[in-house]
């Protein structure tokens, strides 16, 4: 791709295109150029309604940005653009189907309703009040006009009305919820005897013929992948900062400036989280009324909160400073007085009521204790602009150069080398997928060009080039013999352990005793719950998959492979769990099952509408 750009930018094709543009303008005017793009080309129609290319491309851009922001190390080279376009088009078709269904049902919002919704959205507020400038700027950042945003809000809200109505209509029989909770709370009593791997190790013999046979049968698995030896230049803000000298006076001034931040404030919060939906407002109102009537926040959190982890602790979230919670949640929390409960706060997780339980502040650390930290921070601040300048220079220089020597000398940077980089990557910085993809691209691998400058970390950028390329090659048996032997020994060990365990189980089921089989001693486990930590996790999984012991036989038997060998299991008793009526656990499970059923019904409804729609794509 880089080669095409370099060559075609001054080639015959470019000159022909420019010539045609000049001729068109001189004869027919500007309309000849832009007239063909008037109107709104569509990417699909749904029951005769168009999905315009403009809307499609805007959502593609938004989805690309969303996926980039979700990456630990954002890299545009990692985006699958074809998949994004496919996913976006499918979602827009589904959205159009739902919008048409809402319209057919007569659901609509007035302009006043839209205004009310927008002015209440926290992302458009400043100091708790709607701010038009922030609203307009936020909408433009989405690539939309105000009118487009209002229309999108109108459509999405009515769709959510249908969604919320169906999802909240999910029902689950009380008997089913109670039975599932009893099964979940069930405990089991069992015995275990462990057979270690060394019990069969003496019987395992791996011959040269076994090694040869395995190698021939799996020859494709023993190939050394294609490899690249590379040269590269690393530019990092940290390296630039190390060269900056900070005087004691500058350090002390910076310390005074940062004193407020260094005295960290942490707040202990409790919350009640409600799923966002059509009935969320009424549920929040009910909770607020019961709080005003004197009921405890903790009890209501256990009853209503869908955050099941904190609900068990009365909604307690513990202490946290700034930068931990969602922006809207944090803003509300840090505006509360101790003991105060917020109004409803909407985040991506749902709708919250937040209570501030406690506030603690740490003292400002002594300068001597954090001197090195502050020197580093101040140095990094000072080279931010320099780093951006050098990065831009390196990107331009490396793009135009035939090697890395020129850019390195020009900018005073070091050329480093890496060996054995495969398409799966290598040691840092070649553990970055985008850099590796560039390194193995046609332009770099075959054309001999440098890679583009790739950001491989926070303020760390790398440009590389191929020094040597080695094709994939078959490894000789001698080179992989030890690996094959270990593999076969482990496989044979598992087989022999399993055979021995199955033989012991068969004898036990016939009534023989463990002592008579000389297989070791039972270890007893009584009334163990599913999440008990006393036994090996693989053993616990096997225990709760065994059938109930029949009364006449007294036990059910099974086996489980463990990290140290194999376990023979005797299940002696299944102890029924409890499911108290009106308990918090039962209410939470009932709500959870109803939510799952509502989601299933809504998914089925969406699919029905989609299957019934007439969709065409140009």
Coordinates of C-alpha atoms in Angstrom, one line a residue, residues 83-300:
X83 CA -16.4 -6.9 10.0
X84 CA -17.3 -3.5 11.5
X85 CA -19.2 -2.4 8.3
X86 CA -21.1 -5.7 8.3
X87 CA -22.0 -5.5 12.0
X88 CA -23.1 -1.8 11.6
X89 CA -25.3 -2.6 8.6
X90 CA -26.9 -5.5 10.4
X91 CA -27.6 -3.3 13.5
X92 CA -29.0 -0.5 11.4
X93 CA -31.3 -2.9 9.6
X94 CA -32.5 -4.3 12.9
X95 CA -33.0 -0.8 14.3
X96 CA -35.0 0.2 11.3
X97 CA -37.2 -2.8 11.7
X98 CA -37.8 -1.9 15.4
X99 CA -38.5 1.8 14.5
X100 CA -41.1 0.8 12.0
X101 CA -42.7 -1.6 14.5
X102 CA -42.9 1.2 17.1
X103 CA -44.4 3.6 14.6
X104 CA -47.0 0.9 13.6
X105 CA -48.0 0.7 17.3
X106 CA -48.5 4.4 17.5
X107 CA -45.6 5.1 19.8
X108 CA -44.2 8.6 19.4
X109 CA -42.5 11.4 21.3
X110 CA -43.4 15.1 21.0
X111 CA -40.8 17.8 20.6
X112 CA -41.4 18.8 24.2
X113 CA -40.7 15.3 25.4
X114 CA -37.4 15.2 23.5
X115 CA -36.4 18.6 25.0
X116 CA -37.2 17.2 28.5
X117 CA -35.1 14.1 27.9
X118 CA -32.1 16.1 26.6
X119 CA -32.1 18.7 29.3
X120 CA -32.0 15.9 32.0
X121 CA -29.0 14.1 30.5
X122 CA -26.0 14.6 32.8
X123 CA -23.5 14.7 29.9
X124 CA -25.1 17.9 28.7
X125 CA -25.1 19.6 32.1
X126 CA -22.6 22.0 33.8
X127 CA -23.0 22.4 37.6
X128 CA -26.2 20.5 37.5
X129 CA -27.8 22.7 34.8
X130 CA -28.4 22.0 31.1
X131 CA -25.7 23.8 29.0
X132 CA -26.5 24.4 25.4
X133 CA -22.9 24.9 24.4
X134 CA -21.9 21.6 25.8
X135 CA -24.9 19.9 24.2
X136 CA -24.1 21.3 20.7
X137 CA -20.3 20.5 21.1
X138 CA -21.1 16.9 22.2
X139 CA -23.5 16.3 19.3
X140 CA -21.0 17.7 16.8
X141 CA -18.3 15.4 18.2
X142 CA -20.6 12.5 17.2
X143 CA -20.6 13.8 13.6
X144 CA -24.3 14.8 13.9
X145 CA -26.4 17.9 13.7
X146 CA -28.7 18.9 16.5
X147 CA -31.8 18.0 14.4
X148 CA -30.3 14.6 13.5
X149 CA -29.6 13.9 17.2
X150 CA -33.1 14.8 18.2
X151 CA -34.5 12.5 15.6
X152 CA -32.2 9.7 16.7
X153 CA -33.3 10.3 20.3
X154 CA -37.0 10.2 19.2
X155 CA -36.5 6.8 17.4
X156 CA -34.4 5.2 20.1
X157 CA -36.7 6.1 22.9
X158 CA -39.8 4.6 21.4
X159 CA -37.8 1.4 20.5
X160 CA -36.6 1.3 24.1
X161 CA -40.2 1.5 25.3
X162 CA -41.1 -1.7 23.4
X163 CA -37.8 -3.3 24.5
X164 CA -38.4 -2.4 28.2
X165 CA -42.1 -3.5 28.0
X166 CA -41.2 -7.0 26.7
X167 CA -38.1 -7.5 28.8
X168 CA -39.9 -6.6 32.0
X169 CA -42.8 -8.8 31.2
X170 CA -40.7 -11.9 31.6
X171 CA -42.2 -14.3 34.2
X172 CA -40.8 -17.2 36.1
X173 CA -42.8 -19.6 38.2
X174 CA -42.1 -19.4 41.9
X175 CA -41.8 -23.1 42.1
X176 CA -39.1 -23.1 39.4
X177 CA -37.1 -20.4 41.2
X178 CA -37.4 -22.2 44.5
X179 CA -36.3 -25.5 43.0
X180 CA -33.3 -23.9 41.3
X181 CA -32.3 -22.2 44.5
X182 CA -32.6 -25.5 46.4
X183 CA -30.4 -27.1 43.8
X184 CA -27.9 -24.2 44.0
X185 CA -27.8 -24.5 47.8
X186 CA -27.5 -28.3 47.8
X187 CA -24.5 -29.8 49.7
X188 CA -23.0 -33.2 49.2
X189 CA -21.1 -35.6 51.4
X190 CA -18.4 -37.7 49.7
X191 CA -15.1 -39.6 50.0
X192 CA -12.0 -39.3 47.8
X193 CA -8.9 -41.4 47.3
X194 CA -6.1 -39.9 45.3
X195 CA -3.9 -42.0 42.9
X196 CA -0.7 -40.1 42.2
X197 CA 0.9 -40.1 38.7
X198 CA 4.0 -41.9 40.0
X199 CA 1.8 -44.9 40.8
X200 CA 2.0 -45.8 37.1
X201 CA 5.3 -44.1 36.0
X202 CA 7.3 -47.3 36.2
X203 CA 5.0 -49.0 33.7
X204 CA 5.4 -46.3 31.0
X205 CA 7.9 -47.1 28.2
X206 CA 8.3 -44.9 25.2
X207 CA 10.3 -46.4 22.4
X208 CA 12.1 -44.8 19.4
X209 CA 9.5 -46.4 17.2
X210 CA 6.8 -44.5 19.2
X211 CA 8.6 -41.3 18.7
X212 CA 9.1 -41.8 15.0
X213 CA 5.4 -42.8 14.5
X214 CA 4.1 -39.7 16.4
X215 CA 6.5 -37.4 14.5
X216 CA 5.3 -38.8 11.1
X217 CA 1.6 -38.6 12.0
X218 CA 2.0 -35.0 13.3
X219 CA 4.7 -33.7 11.0
X220 CA 2.9 -30.4 10.3
X221 CA 3.0 -29.5 14.0
X222 CA 6.8 -29.6 14.0
X223 CA 7.6 -26.7 11.7
X224 CA 9.6 -23.6 12.6
X225 CA 7.5 -20.7 11.4
X226 CA 8.7 -18.1 9.1
X227 CA 10.9 -15.5 10.9
X228 CA 12.2 -12.0 10.6
X229 CA 15.2 -10.4 12.0
X230 CA 14.5 -6.7 12.4
X231 CA 16.1 -3.4 13.1
X232 CA 14.1 -0.8 14.9
X233 CA 14.1 2.6 16.6
X234 CA 12.2 3.3 19.8
X235 CA 11.1 6.8 20.7
X236 CA 9.7 7.2 24.2
X237 CA 8.7 10.1 26.3
X238 CA 10.3 8.4 29.3
X239 CA 13.7 8.3 27.7
X240 CA 13.4 12.0 26.7
X241 CA 12.4 12.8 30.3
X242 CA 15.5 11.1 31.7
X243 CA 17.7 13.8 30.0
X244 CA 15.8 16.7 31.7
X245 CA 17.5 18.1 34.8
X246 CA 15.2 19.4 37.6
X247 CA 16.6 21.8 40.1
X248 CA 15.8 21.6 43.8
X249 CA 14.0 25.0 43.6
X250 CA 11.8 23.7 40.7
X251 CA 11.1 20.5 42.6
X252 CA 10.0 22.3 45.7
X253 CA 7.7 24.7 43.7
X254 CA 6.1 21.7 41.9
X255 CA 5.6 20.0 45.3
X256 CA 3.7 23.0 46.6
X257 CA 1.7 23.1 43.4
X258 CA 0.7 19.5 43.7
X259 CA 0.0 19.5 47.5
X260 CA -3.7 19.5 47.0
X261 CA -3.6 16.5 44.7
X262 CA -1.2 14.6 46.9
X263 CA -3.6 14.7 49.8
X264 CA -5.8 12.1 48.3
X265 CA -9.5 12.1 49.3
X266 CA -11.4 8.8 49.3
X267 CA -15.1 8.3 49.8
X268 CA -17.0 5.2 51.0
X269 CA -20.2 4.8 49.1
X270 CA -23.1 2.4 49.1
X271 CA -25.5 2.2 46.2
X272 CA -28.7 0.6 45.0
X273 CA -28.5 -0.3 41.3
X274 CA -31.7 -0.7 39.2
X275 CA -31.7 -2.0 35.6
X276 CA -32.5 0.9 33.2
X277 CA -35.9 0.4 31.6
X278 CA -39.5 1.6 31.4
X279 CA -40.2 0.9 35.0
X280 CA -36.9 2.1 36.5
X281 CA -38.3 5.6 37.4
X282 CA -41.2 4.0 39.3
X283 CA -38.9 1.6 41.1
X284 CA -36.5 4.4 42.2
X285 CA -39.5 6.4 43.4
X286 CA -40.7 3.4 45.5
X287 CA -37.3 3.0 47.0
X288 CA -37.0 6.7 47.8
X289 CA -40.5 6.7 49.5
X290 CA -39.5 3.7 51.6
X291 CA -36.2 5.4 52.6
X292 CA -38.2 8.5 53.7
X293 CA -40.5 6.3 55.7
X294 CA -37.5 5.1 57.7
X295 CA -36.5 1.8 56.1
X296 CA -32.8 1.1 56.0
X297 CA -30.7 1.7 52.9
X298 CA -29.0 -1.7 53.5
X299 CA -32.3 -3.7 53.6
X300 CA -33.5 -2.0 50.4

